Coordinates of C-alpha atoms and ligand atoms in Angstrom, one line a residue:
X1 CA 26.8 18.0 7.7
X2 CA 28.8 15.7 9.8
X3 CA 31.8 13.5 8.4
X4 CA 29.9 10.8 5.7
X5 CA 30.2 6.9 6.4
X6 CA 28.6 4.8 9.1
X7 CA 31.1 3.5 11.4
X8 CA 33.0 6.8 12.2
X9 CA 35.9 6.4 15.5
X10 CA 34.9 5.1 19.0
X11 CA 34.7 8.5 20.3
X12 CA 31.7 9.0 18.0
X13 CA 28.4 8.6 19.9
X14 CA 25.9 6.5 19.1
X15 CA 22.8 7.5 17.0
X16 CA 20.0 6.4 15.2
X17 CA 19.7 7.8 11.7
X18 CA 15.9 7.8 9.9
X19 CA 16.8 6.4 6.4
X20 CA 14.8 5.4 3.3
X21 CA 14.5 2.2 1.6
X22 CA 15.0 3.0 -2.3
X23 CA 14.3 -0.6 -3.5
X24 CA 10.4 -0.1 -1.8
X25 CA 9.7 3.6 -1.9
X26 CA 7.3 4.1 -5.1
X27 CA 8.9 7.9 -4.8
X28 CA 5.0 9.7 -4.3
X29 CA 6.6 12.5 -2.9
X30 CA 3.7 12.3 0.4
X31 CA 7.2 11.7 3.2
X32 CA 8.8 15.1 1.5
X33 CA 5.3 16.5 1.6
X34 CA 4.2 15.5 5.5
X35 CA 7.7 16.2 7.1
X36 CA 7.1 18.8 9.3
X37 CA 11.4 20.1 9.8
X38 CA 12.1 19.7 6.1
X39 CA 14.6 16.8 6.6
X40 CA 13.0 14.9 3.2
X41 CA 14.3 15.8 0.2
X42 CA 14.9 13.9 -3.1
X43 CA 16.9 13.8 -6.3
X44 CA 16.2 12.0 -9.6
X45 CA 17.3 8.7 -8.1
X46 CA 16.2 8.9 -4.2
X47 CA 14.3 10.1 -1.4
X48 CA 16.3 10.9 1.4
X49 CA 16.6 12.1 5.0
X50 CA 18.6 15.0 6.1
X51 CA 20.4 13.4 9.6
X52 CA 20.9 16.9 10.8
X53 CA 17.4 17.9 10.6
X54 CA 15.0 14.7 11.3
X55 CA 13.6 15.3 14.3
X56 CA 11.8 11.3 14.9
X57 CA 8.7 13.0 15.1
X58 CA 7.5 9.9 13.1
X59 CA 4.6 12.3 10.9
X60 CA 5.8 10.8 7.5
X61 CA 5.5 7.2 8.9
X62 CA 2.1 6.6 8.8
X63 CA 0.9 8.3 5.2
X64 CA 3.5 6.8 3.5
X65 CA 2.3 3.8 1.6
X66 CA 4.9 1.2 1.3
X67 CA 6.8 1.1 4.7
X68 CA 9.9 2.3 2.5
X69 CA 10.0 5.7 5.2
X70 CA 10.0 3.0 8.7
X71 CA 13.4 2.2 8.3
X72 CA 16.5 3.4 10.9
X73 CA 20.2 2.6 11.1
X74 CA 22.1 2.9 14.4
X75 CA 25.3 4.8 13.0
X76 CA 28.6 6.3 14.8
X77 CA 28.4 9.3 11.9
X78 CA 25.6 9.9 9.5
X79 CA 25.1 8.8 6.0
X80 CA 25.3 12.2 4.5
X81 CA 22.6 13.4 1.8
X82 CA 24.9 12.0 -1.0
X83 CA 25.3 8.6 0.3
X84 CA 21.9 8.3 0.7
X85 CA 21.4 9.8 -3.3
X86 CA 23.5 7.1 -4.3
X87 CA 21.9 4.0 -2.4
X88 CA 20.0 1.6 -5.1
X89 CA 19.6 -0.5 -1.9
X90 CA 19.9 0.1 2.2
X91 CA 23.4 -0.7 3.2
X92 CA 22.9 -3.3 5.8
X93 CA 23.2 -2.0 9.8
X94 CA 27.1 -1.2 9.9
X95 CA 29.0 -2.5 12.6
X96 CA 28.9 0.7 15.5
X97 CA 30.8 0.9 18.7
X98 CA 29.2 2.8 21.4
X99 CA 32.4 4.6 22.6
X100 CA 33.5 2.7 26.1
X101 CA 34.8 -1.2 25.1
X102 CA 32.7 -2.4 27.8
X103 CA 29.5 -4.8 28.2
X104 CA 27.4 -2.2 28.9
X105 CA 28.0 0.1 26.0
X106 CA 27.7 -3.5 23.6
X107 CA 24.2 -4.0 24.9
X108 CA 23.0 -0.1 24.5
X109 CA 24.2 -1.2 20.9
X110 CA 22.1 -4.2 20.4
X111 CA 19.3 -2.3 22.2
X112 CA 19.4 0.5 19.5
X113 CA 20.0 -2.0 16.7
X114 CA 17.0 -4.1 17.5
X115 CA 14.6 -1.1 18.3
X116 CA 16.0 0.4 14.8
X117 CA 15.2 -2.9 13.4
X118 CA 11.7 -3.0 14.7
X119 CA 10.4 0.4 13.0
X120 CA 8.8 3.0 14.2
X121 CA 5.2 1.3 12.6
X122 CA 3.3 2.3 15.9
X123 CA 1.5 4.6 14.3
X124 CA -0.2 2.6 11.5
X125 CA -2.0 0.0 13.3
X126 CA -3.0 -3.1 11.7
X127 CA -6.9 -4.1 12.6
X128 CA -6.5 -5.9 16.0
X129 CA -7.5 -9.5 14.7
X130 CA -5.7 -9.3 11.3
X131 CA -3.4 -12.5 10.3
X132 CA 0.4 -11.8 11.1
X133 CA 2.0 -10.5 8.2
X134 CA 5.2 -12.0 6.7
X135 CA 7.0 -9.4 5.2
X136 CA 10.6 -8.4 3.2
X137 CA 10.9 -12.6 2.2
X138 CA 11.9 -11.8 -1.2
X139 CA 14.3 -8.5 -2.4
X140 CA 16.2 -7.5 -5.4
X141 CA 19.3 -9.7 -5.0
X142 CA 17.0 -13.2 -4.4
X143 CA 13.8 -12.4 -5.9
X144 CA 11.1 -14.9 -6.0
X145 CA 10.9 -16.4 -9.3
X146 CA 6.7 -16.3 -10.5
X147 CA 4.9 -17.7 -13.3
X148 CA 2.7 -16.0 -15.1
X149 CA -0.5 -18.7 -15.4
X150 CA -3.1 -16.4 -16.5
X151 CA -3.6 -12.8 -17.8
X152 CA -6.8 -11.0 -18.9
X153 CA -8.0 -7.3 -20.1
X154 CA -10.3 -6.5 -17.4
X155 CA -11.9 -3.4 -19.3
X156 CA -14.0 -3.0 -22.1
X157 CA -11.9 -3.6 -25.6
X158 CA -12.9 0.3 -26.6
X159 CA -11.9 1.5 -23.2
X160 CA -9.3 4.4 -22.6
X161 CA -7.5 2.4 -20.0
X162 CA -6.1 -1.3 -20.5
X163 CA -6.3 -2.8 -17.2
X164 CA -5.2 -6.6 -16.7
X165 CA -5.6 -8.8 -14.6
X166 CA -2.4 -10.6 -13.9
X167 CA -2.3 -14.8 -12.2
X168 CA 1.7 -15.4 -10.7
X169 CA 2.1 -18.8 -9.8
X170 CA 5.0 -19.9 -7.0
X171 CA 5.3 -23.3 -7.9
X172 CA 7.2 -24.7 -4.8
X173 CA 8.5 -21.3 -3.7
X174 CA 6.5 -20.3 -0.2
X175 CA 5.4 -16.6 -0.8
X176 CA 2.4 -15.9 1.5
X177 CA 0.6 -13.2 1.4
X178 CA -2.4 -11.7 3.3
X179 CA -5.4 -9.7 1.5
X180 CA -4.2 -5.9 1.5
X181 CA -0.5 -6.9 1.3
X182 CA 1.6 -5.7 -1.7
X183 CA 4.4 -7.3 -3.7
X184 CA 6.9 -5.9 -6.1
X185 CA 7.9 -6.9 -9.3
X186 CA 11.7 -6.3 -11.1
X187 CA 11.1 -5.1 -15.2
X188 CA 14.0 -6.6 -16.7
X189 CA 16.9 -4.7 -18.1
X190 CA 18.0 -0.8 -17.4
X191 CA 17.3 2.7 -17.7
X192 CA 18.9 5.0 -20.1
X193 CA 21.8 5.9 -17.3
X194 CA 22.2 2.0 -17.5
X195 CA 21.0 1.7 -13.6
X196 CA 18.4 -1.2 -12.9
X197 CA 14.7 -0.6 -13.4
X198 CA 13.2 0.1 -10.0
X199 CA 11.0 -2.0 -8.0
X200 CA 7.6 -1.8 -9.0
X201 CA 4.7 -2.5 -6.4
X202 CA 1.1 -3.7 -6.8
X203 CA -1.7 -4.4 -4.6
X204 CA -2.8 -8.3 -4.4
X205 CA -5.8 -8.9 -5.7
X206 CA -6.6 -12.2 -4.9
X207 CA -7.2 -13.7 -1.0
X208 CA -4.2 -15.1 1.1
X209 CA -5.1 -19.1 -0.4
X210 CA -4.5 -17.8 -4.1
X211 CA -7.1 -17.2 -6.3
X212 CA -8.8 -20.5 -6.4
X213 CA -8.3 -22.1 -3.1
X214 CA -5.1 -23.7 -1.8
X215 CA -3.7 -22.1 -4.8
X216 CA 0.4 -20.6 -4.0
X217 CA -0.5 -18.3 -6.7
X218 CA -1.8 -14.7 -6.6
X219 CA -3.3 -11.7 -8.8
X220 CA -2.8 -8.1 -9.5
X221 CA -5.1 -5.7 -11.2
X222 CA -2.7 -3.4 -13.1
X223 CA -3.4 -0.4 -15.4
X224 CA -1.0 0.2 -18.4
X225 CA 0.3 3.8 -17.9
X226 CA 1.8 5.7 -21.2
X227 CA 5.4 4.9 -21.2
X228 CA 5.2 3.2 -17.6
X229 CA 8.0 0.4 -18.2
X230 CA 6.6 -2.1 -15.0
X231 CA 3.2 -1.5 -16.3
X232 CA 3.5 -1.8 -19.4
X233 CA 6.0 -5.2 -19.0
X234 CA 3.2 -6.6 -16.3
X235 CA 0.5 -5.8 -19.1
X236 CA 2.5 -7.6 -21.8
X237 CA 3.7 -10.7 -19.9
X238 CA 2.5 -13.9 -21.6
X239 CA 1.3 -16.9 -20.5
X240 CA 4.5 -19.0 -19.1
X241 CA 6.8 -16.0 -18.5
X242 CA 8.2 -15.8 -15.8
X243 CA 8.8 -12.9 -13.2
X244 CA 10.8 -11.3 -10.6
X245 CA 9.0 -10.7 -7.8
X246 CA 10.1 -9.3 -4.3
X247 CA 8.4 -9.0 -1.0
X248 CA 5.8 -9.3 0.4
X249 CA 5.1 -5.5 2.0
X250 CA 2.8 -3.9 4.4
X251 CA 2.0 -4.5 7.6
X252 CA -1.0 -2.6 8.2
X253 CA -3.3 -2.4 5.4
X254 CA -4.5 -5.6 6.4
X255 CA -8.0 -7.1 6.4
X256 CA -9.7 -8.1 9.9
X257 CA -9.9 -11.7 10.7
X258 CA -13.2 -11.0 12.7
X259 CA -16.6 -11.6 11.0
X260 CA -18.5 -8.9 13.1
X261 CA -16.4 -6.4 12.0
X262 CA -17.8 -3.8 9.2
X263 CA -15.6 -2.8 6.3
X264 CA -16.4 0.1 4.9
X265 CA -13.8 0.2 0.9
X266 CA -13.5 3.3 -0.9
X267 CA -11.4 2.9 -4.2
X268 CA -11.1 4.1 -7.8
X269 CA -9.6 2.3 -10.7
X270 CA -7.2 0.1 -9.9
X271 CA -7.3 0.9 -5.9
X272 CA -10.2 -1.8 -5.9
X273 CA -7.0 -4.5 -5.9
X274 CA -7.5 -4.4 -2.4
X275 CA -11.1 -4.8 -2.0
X276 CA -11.7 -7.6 -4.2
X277 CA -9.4 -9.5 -2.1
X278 CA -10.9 -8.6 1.1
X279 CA -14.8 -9.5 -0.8
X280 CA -13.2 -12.9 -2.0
X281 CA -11.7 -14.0 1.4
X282 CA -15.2 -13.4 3.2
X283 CA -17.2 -14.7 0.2
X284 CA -14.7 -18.2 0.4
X285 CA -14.7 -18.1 4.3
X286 CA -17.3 -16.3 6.4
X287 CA -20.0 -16.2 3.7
X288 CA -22.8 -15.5 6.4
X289 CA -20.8 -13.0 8.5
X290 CA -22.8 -10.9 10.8
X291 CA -20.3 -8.1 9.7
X292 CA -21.3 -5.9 6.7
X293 CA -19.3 -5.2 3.5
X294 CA -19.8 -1.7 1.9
X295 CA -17.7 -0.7 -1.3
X296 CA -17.5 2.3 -3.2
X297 CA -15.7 2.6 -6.4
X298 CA -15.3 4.8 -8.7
X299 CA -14.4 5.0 -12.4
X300 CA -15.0 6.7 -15.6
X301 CA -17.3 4.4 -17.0
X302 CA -19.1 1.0 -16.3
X303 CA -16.7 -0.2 -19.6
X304 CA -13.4 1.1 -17.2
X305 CA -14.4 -0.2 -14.0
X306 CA -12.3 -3.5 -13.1
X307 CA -13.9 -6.5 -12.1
X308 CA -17.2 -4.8 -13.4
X309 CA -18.7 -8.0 -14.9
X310 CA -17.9 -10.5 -11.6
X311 CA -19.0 -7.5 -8.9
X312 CA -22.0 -7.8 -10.5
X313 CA -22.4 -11.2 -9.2
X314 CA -21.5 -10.7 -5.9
X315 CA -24.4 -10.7 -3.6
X316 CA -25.6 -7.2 -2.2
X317 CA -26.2 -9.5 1.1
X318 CA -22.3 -10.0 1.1
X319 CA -20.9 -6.4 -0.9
X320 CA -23.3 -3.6 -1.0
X321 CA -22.0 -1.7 -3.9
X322 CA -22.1 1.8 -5.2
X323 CA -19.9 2.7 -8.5
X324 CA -19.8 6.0 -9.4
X325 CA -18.8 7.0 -13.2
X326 CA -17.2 10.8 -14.0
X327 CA -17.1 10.4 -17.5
X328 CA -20.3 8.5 -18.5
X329 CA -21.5 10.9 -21.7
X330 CA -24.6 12.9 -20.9
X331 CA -24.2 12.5 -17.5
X332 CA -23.0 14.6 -14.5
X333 CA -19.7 13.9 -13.4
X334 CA -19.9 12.0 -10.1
X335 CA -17.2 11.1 -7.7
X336 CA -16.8 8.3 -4.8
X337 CA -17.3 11.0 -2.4
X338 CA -20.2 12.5 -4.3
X339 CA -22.2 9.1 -3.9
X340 CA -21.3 8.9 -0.7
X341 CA -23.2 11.7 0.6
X342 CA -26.0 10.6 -1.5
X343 CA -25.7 7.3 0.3
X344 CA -25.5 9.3 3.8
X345 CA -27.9 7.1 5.9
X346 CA -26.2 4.0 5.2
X347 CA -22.4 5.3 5.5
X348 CA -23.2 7.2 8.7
X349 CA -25.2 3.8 10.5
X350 CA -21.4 2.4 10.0
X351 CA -19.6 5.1 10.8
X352 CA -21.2 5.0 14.1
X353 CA -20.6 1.3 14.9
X354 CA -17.4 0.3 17.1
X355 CA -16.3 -2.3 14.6
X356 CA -16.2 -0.6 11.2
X357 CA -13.1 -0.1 9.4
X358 CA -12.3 2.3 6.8
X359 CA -10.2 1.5 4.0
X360 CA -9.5 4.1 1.0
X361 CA -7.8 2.9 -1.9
X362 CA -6.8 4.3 -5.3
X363 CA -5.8 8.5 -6.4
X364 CA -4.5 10.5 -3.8
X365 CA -6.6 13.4 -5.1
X366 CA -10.1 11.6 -3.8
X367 CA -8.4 11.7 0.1
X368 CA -10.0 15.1 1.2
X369 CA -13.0 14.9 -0.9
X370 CA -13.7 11.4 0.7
X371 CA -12.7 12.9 4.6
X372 CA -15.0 16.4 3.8
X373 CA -17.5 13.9 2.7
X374 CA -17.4 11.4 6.1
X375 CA -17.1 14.6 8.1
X376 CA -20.4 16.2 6.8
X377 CA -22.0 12.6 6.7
X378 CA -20.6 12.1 10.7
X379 CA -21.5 15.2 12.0
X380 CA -21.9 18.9 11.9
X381 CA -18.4 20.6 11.1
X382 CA -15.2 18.4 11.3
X383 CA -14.3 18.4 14.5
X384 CA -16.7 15.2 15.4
X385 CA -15.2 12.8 12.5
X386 CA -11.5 14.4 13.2
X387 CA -11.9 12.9 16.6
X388 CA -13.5 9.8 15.5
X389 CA -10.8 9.1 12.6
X390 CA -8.0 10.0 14.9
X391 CA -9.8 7.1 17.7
X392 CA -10.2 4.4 14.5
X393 CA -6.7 5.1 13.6
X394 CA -5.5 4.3 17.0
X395 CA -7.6 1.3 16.9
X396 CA -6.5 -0.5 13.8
X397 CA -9.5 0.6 11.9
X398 CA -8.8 3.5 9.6
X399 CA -6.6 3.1 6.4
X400 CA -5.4 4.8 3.5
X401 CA -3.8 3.9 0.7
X402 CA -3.4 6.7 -1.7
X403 CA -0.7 7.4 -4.7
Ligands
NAP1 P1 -8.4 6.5 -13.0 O1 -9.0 5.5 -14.0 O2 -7.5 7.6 -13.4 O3 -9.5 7.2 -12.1 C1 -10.6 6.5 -11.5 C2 -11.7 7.4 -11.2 O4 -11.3 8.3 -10.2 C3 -12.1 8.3 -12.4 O5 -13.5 8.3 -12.4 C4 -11.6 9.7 -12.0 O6 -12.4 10.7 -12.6 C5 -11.8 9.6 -10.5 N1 -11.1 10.7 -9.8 C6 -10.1 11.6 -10.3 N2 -9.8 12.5 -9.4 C7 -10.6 12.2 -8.3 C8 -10.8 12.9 -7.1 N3 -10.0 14.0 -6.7 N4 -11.6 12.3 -6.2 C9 -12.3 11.3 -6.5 N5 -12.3 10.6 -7.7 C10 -11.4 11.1 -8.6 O7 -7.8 5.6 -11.8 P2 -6.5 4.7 -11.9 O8 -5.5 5.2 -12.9 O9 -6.9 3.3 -12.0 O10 -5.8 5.0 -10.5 C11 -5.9 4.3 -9.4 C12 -4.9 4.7 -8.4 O11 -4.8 3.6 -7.5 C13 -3.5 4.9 -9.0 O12 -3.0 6.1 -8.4 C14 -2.8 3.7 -8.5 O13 -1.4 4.0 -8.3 C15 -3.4 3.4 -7.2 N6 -3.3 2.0 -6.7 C16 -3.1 1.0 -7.6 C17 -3.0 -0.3 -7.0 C18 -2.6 -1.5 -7.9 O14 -2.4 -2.5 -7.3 N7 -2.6 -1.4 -9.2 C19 -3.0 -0.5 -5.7 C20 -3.3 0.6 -4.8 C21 -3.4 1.9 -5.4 P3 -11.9 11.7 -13.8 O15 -12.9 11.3 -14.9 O16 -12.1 13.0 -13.3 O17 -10.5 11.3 -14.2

């Protein structure tokens, strides 16, 4: 490992270090899984990336689902594993010399800084006529301050899980947001080594002009988790409370702008954040769009599937809807990807059209049951939907969401 620090001497050349950003990453493990050299590896506090072994082959950009992985300092030496270990928050781009005290060598500075600045995003496109995000308003040290103006169980009172839906209000604070963006919310007070709670993040759930229109307020659909400390805060916040939020993330899960364009939303549980975002824009602005919504949600049981009473109401004109139940008693156990092979006919017709998207939302585990399911549904063997997946990715139309 080389000498720690940023800055380093003059004689150091110039390079541009892969880094994490430990106030967004939700620590899912999927960069340390996907990295093909090795270079990501964590402690109890951080992921990291090994300097000495990152070989910018950008694999981990794309699955990871916060954007935490796309972030690059241009550095004279390396952080070294440890700094990185210690970071609750990315040091800011250091000041770097490029070795000669000349214009040129200031400029192939500033050229490094701003590409390292950009990202590497390329490879998660966002759907070609998607709003422009605004992203990374809000962090940790000037958090938006929210108000909580509504909260309400969204499953059955005998249900296993307790999911809420959550209404933040912003007041005079601008936070926009665009359906499939995230935000992340501080928990008050400290872990037991007395470090800050980490940042939290949750799906929107309501569309980009709040949840009743021209509305600067938003929702989330959040599942209280056994000992979760954001979840179980969200799920006890009061009416009136208010609440730390940062953000907003994501730049590609985004919904397209264009009415012709089919979406195709897989989800289960609380993945449906998403979708009833995406369902509420169209329903409020492009009610007769020529383009066709398809959703497919799964859950254990009607009484644990959010937003089950107001999906109902939704038109099958505007949201053709399939739910599929695992734990409904007497019944076979079926998954998302079980129903959609039963529903073959009418997944494939969209497959097939040039302005479907894909969106999958919700457990990581359903990710290869739901691609061995399009695959057999698109064609015989893989090899055809590989292709196809690989040419909507590269398009702006295929996106996962997984944790
Ligand atoms: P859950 O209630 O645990 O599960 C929902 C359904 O998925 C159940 O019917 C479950 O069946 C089924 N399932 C389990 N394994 C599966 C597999 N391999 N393939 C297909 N279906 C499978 O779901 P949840 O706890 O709400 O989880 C939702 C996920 O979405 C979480 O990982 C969460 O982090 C993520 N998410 C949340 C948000 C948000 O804003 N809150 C946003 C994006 C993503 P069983 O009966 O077998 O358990």
């Amino acid at each position: 490992m080389e000498p720690t620090g940023n800055a380093g001497t003059a004689a150091d050349a110039l390079r541009k270090q892969h880094v994490i950003d430990p106030e967004i990453c939700i620590r899912c493990n999927t960069c340390e899984e996907t990295c093909p050299v090795d270079s990501v590896t964590h402690d109890d506090n951080n992921y990291v990336v090994d300097a000495d072994k990152c070989n910018f082959c950008l694999d981990c950009i794309s699955p990871c689902p916060t954007g935490a992985i796309d972030n690059w300092r241009v550095v004279n030496a390396a952080y070294s594993l440890d700094d990185q270990f210690g970071w609750s928050e990315l040091p800011a781009q250091p000041e770097v010399r490029a070795g000669a005290p000349d214009e040129a060598a200031d400029d192939e500075a500033g050229r490094l800084i701003a590409e390292a600045h950009r990202g590497a995003g390329g490879r998660s496109i966002a759907p070609a006529s998607a709003a422009e995000p605004r992203i990374n308003l809000y962090n940790r040290q000037r958090p938006a301050i929210a108000t909580v103006t509504g909260t309400f169980r969204l499953t059955a009172p005998d249900a296993d899980n307790d999911v809420r839906h959550v209404i933040l209000d912003f007041g005079d604070t601008a936070f926009p947001v665009l359906e499939g963006q995230s935000i992340g919310i501080v928990a008050p007070g400290a872990d037991g080594s007395g470090a800050p709670h980490r940042v939290r993040l949750y799906s929107v759930a309501s569309p980009r002009d709040g949840e009743k229109p021209n509305a600067n307020n938003l929702a989330l659909t959040v599942k209280r988790e056994p000992n979760g400390v954001c979840s179980n805060y969200i799920c006890d916040l009061k009416k009136g409370d208010r609440v730390q939020v940062t953000g907003p993330f994501g730049a590609t899960f985004l919904m397209p702008n264009d009415p012709s364009a089919n979406i195709l939303m897989i989800c289960t549980g609380t993945g449906s954040a998403p979708f009833r975002a995406f369902t509420e824009r169209r329903r409020r602005v492009m009610r007769d769009a020529p383009g066709r919504m398809m959703l497919f949600f799964g859950a254990r049981r009607p009484e644990e599937l959010p937003y089950f009473g107001p999906l109902q109401k939704v038109p099958e004109g505007l949201l053709r809807k399939h739910f599929a139940y695992s734990r409904v008693p007497g019944q076979p156990k079926v998954y998302v990807q079980d129903l959609m092979r039963q529903k073959a006919d009418e997944v494939g017709i969209l497959l097939r059209h040039p302005q479907t998207h894909v969106y999958l939302c919700g457990l990581r585990g359903m990710e290869n049951g739901v691609d061995d399911a399009l695959a057999a549904i698109y064609g015989n063997g893989g090899a055809e939907w590989a292709a196809l997946r690989a040419h909507m990715r590269a398009d702006g139309r295929y996106h996962l969401e997984t944790y």
